[in-house]
C-alpha positions as MATLAB code, in Angstrom:
seq = 'XXXXXXXXXXXXXXXXXXXXXXXXXXXXXXXXXXXXXXXXXXXXXXXXXXXXXXXXXXXXXXXXXXXXXXXXXXXXXXXXXXXXXXXXXXXXXXXXXXXXXXXXXXXXXXXXXXXXXXXXXXXXXXXXXXXXXXXXXXXXXXXXXXXXXX';
ca = [
      55.116   16.020   50.440;
      58.021   15.998   53.025;
      56.275   18.869   54.705;
      53.211   16.738   55.272;
      55.477   13.930   56.550;
      57.135   16.379   58.924;
      53.830   17.617   60.404;
      52.584   14.195   60.792;
      55.844   13.422   62.658;
      55.106   16.434   65.004;
      51.587   15.262   65.519;
      52.703   11.867   66.559;
      55.242   13.062   68.662;
      52.589   15.280   70.467;
      49.770   13.102   70.369;
      51.307    9.344   70.303;
      50.559    6.621   67.894;
      46.908    6.553   68.701;
      46.417   10.178   67.053;
      47.702    8.804   63.662;
      45.173    6.073   63.827;
      42.326    8.597   64.505;
      43.678   10.910   61.670;
      43.595    7.823   59.225;
      40.039    7.102   60.532;
      38.879   10.626   60.151;
      40.380   10.830   56.591;
      38.490    7.607   55.485;
      35.273    8.852   57.198;
      35.463   12.008   55.332;
      36.002   10.125   51.931;
      33.095    7.646   52.620;
      30.731   10.482   53.582;
      31.537   12.607   50.316;
      31.244    9.271   48.386;
      27.773    8.454   49.930;
      26.357   11.948   49.375;
      27.479   11.586   45.727;
      25.807    8.078   45.482;
      22.683    9.219   47.186;
      22.556   12.215   44.928;
      22.995   10.173   41.833;
      20.557    7.551   42.832;
      17.961   10.145   43.432;
      17.464    9.394   47.125;
      14.623   11.586   48.602;
      13.288   12.400   45.128;
      10.088   10.176   45.060;
       7.458   12.792   44.384;
       7.018   11.489   40.726;
       7.021    7.761   41.908;
       4.224    8.797   44.410;
       2.338   10.445   41.813;
       2.689    7.441   39.609;
       1.460    5.024   42.143;
      -1.437    7.228   43.100;
      -2.542    7.431   39.207;
      -1.986    3.636   38.991;
      -4.250    3.029   42.032;
      -6.903    5.371   40.617;
      -6.828    3.599   37.429;
      -5.083    6.067   35.090;
      -2.463    3.897   33.572;
      -1.101    6.268   30.989;
      -0.916    9.011   33.511;
       1.013    6.537   35.844;
       3.543    5.711   33.126;
       3.913    9.418   32.306;
       4.755   10.094   35.868;
       7.192    7.251   36.038;
       8.899    8.500   33.270;
       9.800   11.703   34.956;
      11.266   10.008   38.061;
      14.877   10.090   38.836;
      14.662    7.763   41.680;
      16.505    4.565   42.240;
      13.255    2.877   42.922;
      11.831    3.711   39.455;
      12.768    0.337   37.930;
      11.103   -1.557   40.662;
       8.022    0.450   40.530;
       8.150   -0.086   36.930;
       8.471   -3.917   37.201;
       5.535   -3.713   39.732;
       3.223   -2.071   37.274;
       3.767   -4.963   34.768;
       4.064   -7.635   37.536;
       1.748  -10.594   38.279;
       0.927  -11.756   41.810;
       3.470  -14.261   41.335;
       6.242  -11.906   40.856;
       5.945  -10.549   44.450;
       9.272  -12.301   45.700;
      11.065  -11.039   42.573;
       9.996   -7.511   43.390;
      11.054   -7.708   46.761;
      14.534   -9.252   45.957;
      15.014   -6.375   43.536;
      13.994   -3.714   46.123;
      16.297   -5.181   48.693;
      19.275   -5.275   46.271;
      18.733   -1.696   45.535;
      18.649   -0.727   49.126;
      21.765   -2.836   49.989;
      23.826   -1.140   47.206;
      22.947    2.280   49.210;
      23.630    0.940   52.390;
      27.226   -0.520   51.765;
      29.893    1.403   53.869;
      27.246    2.534   56.428;
      28.071   -0.318   58.800;
      31.835    0.882   58.708;
      30.878    4.482   59.487;
      28.808    3.080   62.618;
      31.937    1.056   63.534;
      34.286    4.115   63.462;
      31.713    6.197   65.406;
      31.781    3.673   68.301;
      35.582    2.988   68.193;
      36.926    6.620   68.033;
      35.922    7.643   71.509;
      37.406    4.534   72.870;
      40.700    5.274   71.063;
      40.645    8.903   72.258;
      40.266    7.401   75.700;
      43.160    4.913   75.224;
      45.511    7.770   73.907;
      44.679    9.702   77.120;
      45.583    6.611   79.395;
      48.859    6.383   77.357;
      49.605    9.847   77.960;
      48.799    9.658   81.621;
      51.257    6.704   81.904;
      54.059    8.777   80.383;
      53.338   11.553   82.646;
      53.463    9.434   85.803;
      56.486    7.809   84.354;
      58.326   11.351   83.911;
      57.364   12.155   87.420;
      58.884    8.738   88.754;
      62.163    9.338   86.662;
      62.333   12.799   88.278;
      62.264   11.419   91.764;
      62.197   14.149   94.478;
      63.228   16.923   92.142;
      59.663   17.458   90.761;
      56.563   18.688   92.783;
      53.521   16.577   91.460;
      51.116   19.694   92.536;
      52.524   22.078   90.042;
];
């Protein structure tokens, strides 16, 4: 653990405090990305073939085939489609609400990824400006002993 802290101290000395913020943001983004990949896989995102077959069968009037296809689905939308099969026209708002709830669970955390993606280049530019300020201060302190063209 002390080796890691020493390495972080060396990185901070070389890159300044902004680099530590960028490292923390990178670790957070990596963790969130891995979590979202796991969540999407567990929810069956992108696996809608059985749902499409169930809806097609339902529309064709093949109710038992539709229920059979629905039972094979591993999609997070399966309960919504199941509710739709047994719903009345008055249940439309309830179905929309249920679908939106399921979508919002999958969207959690994506706004933070968006914010970090917008903020990281600005932090990098800020770190560059801080480095330039340090360089010019070193030149100023050296006085006439340093040739800036070198």
